[in-house]
Coordinates of C-alpha atoms and ligand atoms in Angstrom, one line a residue:
X1 CA -15.9 66.2 -72.6
X2 CA -14.1 68.1 -69.8
X3 CA -14.4 66.4 -66.1
X4 CA -11.8 68.7 -64.3
X5 CA -14.2 69.8 -61.8
X6 CA -15.3 66.3 -61.1
X7 CA -11.7 65.0 -60.8
X8 CA -11.0 67.7 -58.4
X9 CA -14.1 67.0 -56.2
X10 CA -13.3 63.5 -56.3
X11 CA -9.8 64.1 -55.1
X12 CA -11.1 66.2 -52.1
X13 CA -13.8 63.8 -51.5
X14 CA -11.3 60.8 -51.3
X15 CA -9.6 62.6 -48.0
X16 CA -13.0 62.9 -46.1
X17 CA -15.3 60.1 -47.5
X18 CA -14.3 56.4 -47.7
X19 CA -13.7 55.8 -51.5
X20 CA -14.9 59.4 -52.0
X21 CA -18.5 58.4 -51.8
X22 CA -21.5 57.7 -49.4
X23 CA -22.8 54.6 -51.2
X24 CA -20.3 52.5 -53.1
X25 CA -21.8 52.1 -56.4
X26 CA -21.4 55.8 -57.0
X27 CA -17.7 55.0 -57.3
X28 CA -17.9 52.1 -59.7
X29 CA -17.2 54.0 -62.9
X30 CA -13.6 54.8 -63.8
X31 CA -11.5 56.8 -63.3
X32 CA -14.0 58.7 -61.1
X33 CA -17.5 59.5 -61.0
X34 CA -19.2 62.5 -62.6
X35 CA -20.3 64.8 -59.8
X36 CA -24.0 65.9 -60.2
X37 CA -24.7 69.6 -60.2
X38 CA -28.5 69.6 -61.0
X39 CA -31.1 67.9 -62.9
X40 CA -33.6 69.2 -65.7
X41 CA -36.4 67.2 -66.6
X42 CA -34.9 64.0 -68.0
X43 CA -31.3 65.5 -68.2
X44 CA -28.5 65.8 -65.7
X45 CA -25.9 68.4 -65.6
X46 CA -22.6 67.6 -63.9
X47 CA -20.3 69.6 -62.0
X48 CA -18.3 70.5 -65.2
X49 CA -21.5 71.6 -67.0
X50 CA -21.8 68.7 -69.3
X51 CA -25.4 67.7 -70.1
X52 CA -26.6 64.0 -70.1
X53 CA -29.7 62.1 -70.9
X54 CA -30.1 60.7 -67.5
X55 CA -31.3 57.0 -67.0
X56 CA -29.9 56.5 -63.7
X57 CA -32.6 58.7 -62.1
X58 CA -31.6 58.6 -58.5
X59 CA -31.3 54.8 -59.0
X60 CA -35.1 54.6 -58.4
X61 CA -36.8 57.2 -56.5
X62 CA -37.8 59.5 -59.4
X63 CA -41.0 59.2 -61.5
X64 CA -41.0 62.6 -62.8
X65 CA -37.3 62.9 -63.5
X66 CA -35.7 66.1 -62.2
X67 CA -38.6 68.5 -62.2
X68 CA -41.3 67.8 -59.8
X69 CA -44.9 68.6 -61.0
X70 CA -46.2 71.8 -59.4
X71 CA -48.7 70.4 -56.9
X72 CA -46.0 68.2 -55.7
X73 CA -43.4 70.8 -55.2
X74 CA -45.8 73.1 -53.5
X75 CA -46.8 70.6 -51.0
X76 CA -43.1 69.8 -50.2
X77 CA -42.3 73.6 -49.7
X78 CA -45.3 74.2 -47.6
X79 CA -44.3 71.3 -45.3
X80 CA -40.8 72.7 -44.9
X81 CA -42.2 76.0 -44.1
X82 CA -44.2 74.5 -41.3
X83 CA -41.1 73.0 -39.6
X84 CA -39.2 69.9 -40.4
X85 CA -40.3 67.1 -37.8
X86 CA -42.1 67.0 -34.4
X87 CA -41.9 63.7 -32.7
X88 CA -45.7 63.6 -32.7
X89 CA -47.9 62.0 -35.5
X90 CA -49.1 64.2 -38.4
X91 CA -52.2 63.9 -40.8
X92 CA -50.1 63.5 -43.9
X93 CA -48.7 60.0 -42.8
X94 CA -52.2 58.9 -42.2
X95 CA -53.3 60.1 -45.8
X96 CA -50.3 58.3 -47.3
X97 CA -51.2 55.3 -45.5
X98 CA -54.7 55.4 -46.5
X99 CA -53.6 55.9 -50.1
X100 CA -51.2 53.0 -50.5
X101 CA -53.9 50.6 -48.7
X102 CA -56.5 51.7 -51.2
X103 CA -54.4 50.9 -54.2
X104 CA -52.4 47.9 -53.2
X105 CA -55.0 45.0 -52.1
X106 CA -52.5 43.0 -49.9
X107 CA -51.7 46.2 -47.8
X108 CA -54.2 47.3 -45.0
X109 CA -51.6 48.7 -42.6
X110 CA -48.2 50.3 -43.2
X111 CA -45.3 51.2 -41.0
X112 CA -43.1 54.1 -42.5
X113 CA -39.3 54.0 -42.1
X114 CA -36.5 55.8 -43.7
X115 CA -34.8 53.5 -46.3
X116 CA -35.1 50.3 -48.2
X117 CA -32.6 48.8 -45.8
X118 CA -34.5 49.7 -42.7
X119 CA -37.7 48.2 -44.2
X120 CA -36.2 44.8 -45.0
X121 CA -34.4 44.6 -41.6
X122 CA -37.9 45.3 -39.9
X123 CA -39.8 42.9 -42.1
X124 CA -37.6 40.1 -41.4
X125 CA -37.8 40.8 -37.7
X126 CA -41.6 41.0 -38.1
X127 CA -41.8 37.7 -39.9
X128 CA -39.6 36.1 -37.3
X129 CA -41.5 37.6 -34.3
X130 CA -44.9 36.5 -35.9
X131 CA -43.9 33.0 -37.1
X132 CA -41.5 32.2 -34.1
X133 CA -39.1 31.0 -36.7
X134 CA -35.6 32.1 -37.6
X135 CA -34.8 30.9 -41.1
X136 CA -35.2 33.5 -44.0
X137 CA -35.2 32.3 -47.8
X138 CA -33.6 34.8 -50.2
X139 CA -32.5 34.8 -53.9
X140 CA -29.2 34.4 -55.3
X141 CA -28.6 38.0 -56.9
X142 CA -31.5 39.5 -55.0
X143 CA -30.6 42.7 -53.1
X144 CA -32.5 43.8 -49.9
X145 CA -30.2 46.7 -48.8
X146 CA -27.1 46.6 -46.5
X147 CA -28.2 44.3 -43.8
X148 CA -26.9 41.5 -41.8
X149 CA -29.4 38.8 -42.8
X150 CA -29.4 39.2 -46.5
X151 CA -25.7 40.2 -47.0
X152 CA -25.0 36.2 -47.6
X153 CA -23.0 34.4 -50.3
X154 CA -22.3 30.8 -51.1
X155 CA -24.8 28.1 -51.8
X156 CA -27.6 27.0 -49.5
X157 CA -25.4 24.3 -47.9
X158 CA -22.5 26.6 -47.1
X159 CA -23.7 30.2 -46.6
X160 CA -21.4 32.9 -45.4
X161 CA -21.6 36.5 -44.8
X162 CA -20.8 38.4 -48.1
X163 CA -19.2 41.3 -46.0
X164 CA -16.6 41.3 -43.1
X165 CA -18.0 42.6 -40.1
X166 CA -21.0 40.2 -39.9
X167 CA -20.9 37.3 -37.6
X168 CA -21.1 33.8 -39.4
X169 CA -24.3 33.3 -37.2
X170 CA -26.5 35.6 -39.5
X171 CA -25.7 33.6 -42.6
X172 CA -26.5 30.4 -40.9
X173 CA -30.2 31.5 -40.6
X174 CA -30.4 32.5 -44.3
X175 CA -31.0 30.0 -47.2
X176 CA -30.1 31.3 -50.5
X177 CA -31.6 30.0 -53.7
X178 CA -31.5 30.5 -57.4
X179 CA -34.2 32.8 -58.6
X180 CA -36.5 31.0 -61.1
X181 CA -35.7 27.5 -59.9
X182 CA -38.9 26.0 -58.5
X183 CA -37.2 22.6 -57.8
X184 CA -34.6 24.0 -55.5
X185 CA -36.9 26.0 -53.5
X186 CA -39.4 23.0 -53.2
X187 CA -36.5 20.9 -51.8
X188 CA -35.6 23.7 -49.2
X189 CA -39.1 23.5 -47.9
X190 CA -39.2 19.7 -48.0
X191 CA -36.2 19.9 -45.7
X192 CA -36.9 23.1 -43.7
X193 CA -40.6 24.0 -44.0
X194 CA -41.3 24.1 -40.4
X195 CA -38.2 26.6 -39.7
X196 CA -38.6 29.1 -42.5
X197 CA -40.1 32.6 -41.1
X198 CA -40.4 34.0 -44.7
X199 CA -39.4 34.0 -48.4
X200 CA -38.0 37.6 -49.2
X201 CA -38.0 38.1 -52.9
X202 CA -38.2 40.9 -55.6
X203 CA -40.9 40.3 -57.7
X204 CA -38.5 41.1 -60.5
X205 CA -34.7 40.9 -59.8
X206 CA -33.7 44.5 -60.4
X207 CA -30.3 45.0 -58.8
X208 CA -28.7 42.1 -60.7
X209 CA -29.4 43.0 -64.3
X210 CA -33.2 42.9 -64.7
X211 CA -34.6 39.4 -64.5
X212 CA -38.4 38.7 -65.0
X213 CA -39.9 35.6 -63.1
X214 CA -40.7 32.6 -65.2
X215 CA -44.3 31.6 -65.3
X216 CA -45.6 30.0 -62.3
X217 CA -42.5 30.9 -60.0
X218 CA -44.2 33.3 -57.8
X219 CA -47.3 31.2 -57.6
X220 CA -45.0 28.3 -56.5
X221 CA -43.5 30.4 -53.7
X222 CA -47.0 31.5 -52.6
X223 CA -48.2 28.0 -52.4
X224 CA -45.0 26.7 -50.5
X225 CA -45.3 29.6 -48.0
X226 CA -49.2 29.0 -47.5
X227 CA -48.6 25.1 -47.1
X228 CA -45.8 25.8 -44.6
X229 CA -47.3 28.7 -42.6
X230 CA -44.4 30.9 -43.8
X231 CA -44.8 34.5 -44.9
X232 CA -44.2 35.4 -48.6
X233 CA -42.6 38.7 -48.5
X234 CA -42.3 41.0 -51.7
X235 CA -39.5 43.4 -51.7
X236 CA -41.1 46.3 -53.9
X237 CA -38.5 48.8 -52.9
X238 CA -37.8 49.2 -56.7
X239 CA -40.7 47.7 -58.3
X240 CA -43.4 49.4 -56.2
X241 CA -45.4 52.2 -58.0
X242 CA -42.8 51.6 -60.7
X243 CA -43.9 48.3 -62.3
X244 CA -47.7 47.5 -62.4
X245 CA -48.6 51.3 -61.7
X246 CA -50.2 52.0 -58.5
X247 CA -51.0 48.4 -58.0
X248 CA -47.3 47.5 -58.1
X249 CA -45.7 44.4 -59.4
X250 CA -47.8 42.1 -57.2
X251 CA -50.7 43.6 -59.2
X252 CA -49.1 43.2 -62.4
X253 CA -48.3 39.5 -61.7
X254 CA -51.6 38.8 -59.7
X255 CA -49.8 37.3 -56.7
X256 CA -50.7 38.3 -53.1
X257 CA -47.8 38.3 -50.7
X258 CA -48.3 38.4 -47.0
X259 CA -45.8 41.5 -46.5
X260 CA -44.5 44.0 -48.6
X261 CA -41.6 46.3 -48.5
X262 CA -41.4 49.6 -50.3
X263 CA -38.8 52.4 -50.6
X264 CA -37.6 54.7 -53.2
X265 CA -40.6 55.9 -55.2
X266 CA -43.0 55.9 -52.1
X267 CA -41.0 59.0 -50.7
X268 CA -41.2 61.1 -53.9
X269 CA -37.3 61.5 -54.0
X270 CA -36.7 61.7 -50.1
X271 CA -35.3 59.2 -47.8
X272 CA -38.0 56.6 -47.1
X273 CA -38.9 53.0 -46.6
X274 CA -42.1 51.1 -45.6
X275 CA -43.4 47.8 -44.6
X276 CA -46.9 46.9 -45.5
X277 CA -49.4 44.0 -45.1
X278 CA -52.4 42.5 -43.5
X279 CA -53.5 43.9 -40.1
X280 CA -53.0 40.8 -38.2
X281 CA -49.5 40.4 -39.0
X282 CA -48.6 44.3 -38.8
X283 CA -50.1 44.8 -35.5
X284 CA -47.2 42.5 -34.2
X285 CA -45.2 45.7 -34.5
X286 CA -44.8 47.8 -31.3
X287 CA -46.9 49.4 -29.7
X288 CA -49.5 47.0 -30.5
X289 CA -47.4 44.0 -30.7
X290 CA -44.0 42.9 -29.2
X291 CA -41.9 43.2 -32.4
X292 CA -39.8 46.4 -31.5
X293 CA -39.5 48.9 -34.3
X294 CA -39.0 52.7 -33.9
X295 CA -37.6 55.8 -35.6
X296 CA -36.9 59.4 -34.9
X297 CA -37.5 60.4 -38.5
X298 CA -40.0 57.6 -39.4
X299 CA -43.0 59.1 -41.2
X300 CA -41.1 62.2 -41.9
X301 CA -43.7 65.0 -43.0
X302 CA -41.8 66.4 -45.8
X303 CA -41.1 62.7 -47.1
X304 CA -44.7 61.8 -46.6
X305 CA -45.9 65.0 -48.5
X306 CA -43.5 64.3 -51.3
X307 CA -44.7 60.6 -51.5
X308 CA -48.4 61.3 -51.2
X309 CA -48.6 64.2 -53.7
X310 CA -46.3 62.1 -56.3
X311 CA -48.7 59.1 -56.3
X312 CA -51.9 61.2 -56.2
X313 CA -50.6 63.1 -59.2
X314 CA -49.9 59.7 -61.1
X315 CA -53.2 58.5 -59.9
X316 CA -54.8 61.7 -61.5
X317 CA -52.8 61.9 -64.7
X318 CA -51.5 59.5 -67.6
X319 CA -48.2 59.2 -66.1
X320 CA -47.7 55.4 -66.2
X321 CA -49.1 55.2 -69.7
X322 CA -46.6 57.9 -70.8
X323 CA -43.8 56.0 -69.1
X324 CA -44.8 52.4 -70.5
X325 CA -45.2 53.8 -74.0
X326 CA -41.9 55.2 -73.9
X327 CA -40.2 52.1 -72.2
X328 CA -41.7 50.0 -75.0
X329 CA -40.3 52.3 -77.6
X330 CA -36.9 52.1 -76.1
X331 CA -37.0 48.4 -75.5
X332 CA -38.2 47.6 -79.1
X333 CA -35.6 49.9 -80.5
X334 CA -32.9 48.3 -78.5
X335 CA -34.0 44.9 -79.6
X336 CA -33.7 45.9 -83.2
X337 CA -30.3 47.4 -82.6
X338 CA -29.3 44.1 -80.7
X339 CA -30.7 41.7 -83.5
X340 CA -28.3 43.5 -86.2
X341 CA -25.2 44.2 -84.0
X342 CA -25.0 41.9 -81.1
X343 CA -27.5 39.0 -81.1
X344 CA -26.2 37.3 -78.0
X345 CA -27.2 40.3 -75.8
X346 CA -30.6 40.3 -74.0
X347 CA -32.9 43.4 -73.7
X348 CA -34.5 43.3 -70.3
X349 CA -37.2 45.3 -68.4
X350 CA -40.8 46.3 -68.4
X351 CA -42.8 49.4 -67.7
X352 CA -40.5 52.0 -66.5
X353 CA -37.3 49.8 -66.2
X354 CA -34.7 48.7 -68.8
X355 CA -31.3 47.3 -69.1
X356 CA -29.3 45.8 -72.0
X357 CA -27.6 42.5 -70.5
X358 CA -24.3 41.6 -72.1
X359 CA -25.2 37.9 -72.1
X360 CA -22.9 35.5 -74.1
X361 CA -25.2 33.1 -76.0
X362 CA -26.9 33.9 -79.4
X363 CA -30.6 32.8 -79.5
X364 CA -31.6 30.2 -82.0
X365 CA -33.7 32.7 -83.8
X366 CA -35.5 35.9 -83.6
X367 CA -39.1 34.8 -84.8
X368 CA -41.7 35.6 -82.4
X369 CA -39.2 36.7 -79.6
X370 CA -40.0 39.1 -76.8
X371 CA -39.9 42.4 -78.7
X372 CA -40.0 45.0 -75.8
X373 CA -38.0 43.2 -73.1
X374 CA -37.5 39.8 -71.8
X375 CA -40.8 38.4 -70.3
X376 CA -39.4 34.8 -70.0
X377 CA -42.0 33.5 -72.4
X378 CA -41.3 29.8 -72.8
X379 CA -42.1 29.7 -76.6
X380 CA -39.4 32.5 -77.3
X381 CA -36.7 31.4 -79.2
X382 CA -34.2 33.1 -76.7
X383 CA -35.9 31.2 -73.7
X384 CA -33.1 28.7 -73.0
X385 CA -30.3 31.3 -73.3
X386 CA -31.7 34.5 -71.7
X387 CA -30.7 35.0 -67.9
X388 CA -33.0 33.4 -65.4
X389 CA -30.9 33.9 -62.4
X390 CA -28.5 36.6 -61.0
X391 CA -25.9 34.1 -61.6
X392 CA -26.6 34.1 -65.3
X393 CA -26.5 37.9 -65.3
X394 CA -23.2 38.0 -63.7
X395 CA -21.5 35.5 -66.2
X396 CA -22.1 38.0 -68.9
X397 CA -19.7 40.4 -70.5
X398 CA -19.6 42.6 -67.3
X399 CA -16.0 44.0 -68.0
X400 CA -16.8 45.0 -71.4
X401 CA -19.9 46.7 -70.1
X402 CA -18.1 48.8 -67.5
X403 CA -14.7 49.4 -68.9
X404 CA -15.4 50.0 -72.5
X405 CA -19.3 50.3 -73.2
X406 CA -20.3 52.6 -70.3
X407 CA -17.7 55.3 -71.1
X408 CA -18.5 55.2 -74.8
X409 CA -22.1 55.9 -73.8
X410 CA -21.1 58.8 -71.4
X411 CA -19.0 60.5 -74.2
X412 CA -22.1 60.5 -76.3
X413 CA -24.0 62.3 -73.6
X414 CA -26.0 59.2 -72.3
X415 CA -25.8 58.5 -68.5
X416 CA -26.3 54.9 -67.7
X417 CA -26.2 53.2 -64.0
X418 CA -22.8 52.6 -62.8
X419 CA -22.5 48.9 -63.6
X420 CA -24.1 45.8 -65.7
X421 CA -26.4 45.2 -62.7
X422 CA -28.3 48.2 -61.8
X423 CA -31.7 48.9 -63.5
X424 CA -32.1 52.0 -65.4
X425 CA -35.4 54.2 -65.2
X426 CA -37.7 55.8 -67.5
X427 CA -39.5 58.8 -66.0
X428 CA -42.5 61.0 -67.2
X429 CA -39.9 63.7 -67.8
X430 CA -38.2 61.6 -70.6
X431 CA -39.2 62.3 -74.2
X432 CA -39.3 60.4 -77.5
X433 CA -36.3 62.6 -78.6
X434 CA -34.4 61.4 -75.5
X435 CA -35.3 57.8 -76.5
X436 CA -34.2 58.1 -80.1
X437 CA -31.1 59.8 -79.2
X438 CA -30.2 57.0 -76.9
X439 CA -30.9 54.3 -79.4
X440 CA -28.4 56.1 -81.7
X441 CA -25.9 56.0 -79.0
X442 CA -26.4 52.3 -78.4
X443 CA -25.9 51.8 -82.1
X444 CA -22.5 53.6 -82.0
X445 CA -21.1 52.1 -78.8
X446 CA -22.2 48.4 -79.3
Ligands
PLP1 C1 -32.5 50.0 -53.2 C2 -33.3 48.7 -52.6 C3 -33.1 48.4 -51.3 C4 -32.5 49.2 -50.3 O1 -33.0 50.4 -50.1 P1 -32.0 51.6 -49.5 O2 -33.0 52.7 -49.5 O3 -30.9 52.0 -50.5 O4 -31.6 51.3 -48.1 C5 -33.8 47.2 -50.8 N1 -34.3 46.3 -51.6 C6 -34.3 46.7 -53.2 C7 -35.2 45.8 -53.8 C8 -33.8 47.8 -53.5 O5 -33.8 48.0 -54.8

């Protein structure tokens, strides 16, 4: 494969963009990233004309791959021709809010913003304003965007900012606990219950491998929040309208959060975020309440049209069935490859998400194990060894993944996300042939 043009573009980019990129993960592949030229269904064509089966898919916002369904594309184009933005409300934002609140039972009102980060910043301010408390509980290995309150590392007794440029004080209000560990979070509530504004959790860890919740974990969080008058906030920026179809991951797991953040898919491929929840809480946002929140581009008509038409199209067609069947085919195939070639590795994911985790410990057997992605079933022979926390994923063979495996897959025309931790996405545009070609490549590369 020739990458001369990507290399030259990267060289130019290094002079005008820090690290050559506008979001750091894009520079994670070595020696330089492939520059994208265009997409075609489930494929991506790079600046040198190389074609890949694309499992990055924008890192989450694309349900239909790179080809928008005709009604979606028409709606976007007609909005564009009517002028991009007004500073006045428009009908389309009311329609998207009505659509989401119809399909997601915990949501009766929404505030649209412009990114997932903006959504989690605003939801934390709302939870603090509503409860009059400052502390926020988050998960180790959870990701909530590039914001002060969640860029925290260290254990819960010694939290510190995970980036320079953030005052220590932010970390002092954040309590970081391991995902899937009910005892630790129970201890935290026993000690700090009256100070906790909210628990902010991805229903499935999707930015640190893919880690599913163990049975009863979200129910424990729900009960603790209810008992201590704290808010349970699901960050569904990745899982929203991806896992569990239009009911989202909260529908799939049958847990009702007080507030939810959305992003990625809810804008049909355009910049977006949203906060949703009960009217009584949501009306604490300005102008009805006193939690200040605002944005010039919030509820942008083009984004609203793209989001609404994408989700309506999914409601009216068998989009999720196609994606879930394809996902099962891919995850089952990967499980067979792994059983044969790398039994210590864990196939993770559900619905339209997948990842092969380079975990280090072999299962005690393959009888009756999760066949289409780790579901954290306690009777699975892998259960004691499959990753339960972000830390478990991070302790895998991450260098092998990045330095050896990723490049081998790329050479075979398979584009995987840039590191061991980011999820990969199936879309309506992917075909059985794409899946089967990808499985062949995994067999070669592992
Ligand atoms: C991507 C992501 C965010 C941040 O969204 P941006 O649009 O990149 O700011 C927040 N939370 C989760 C769970 C995400 O996956």
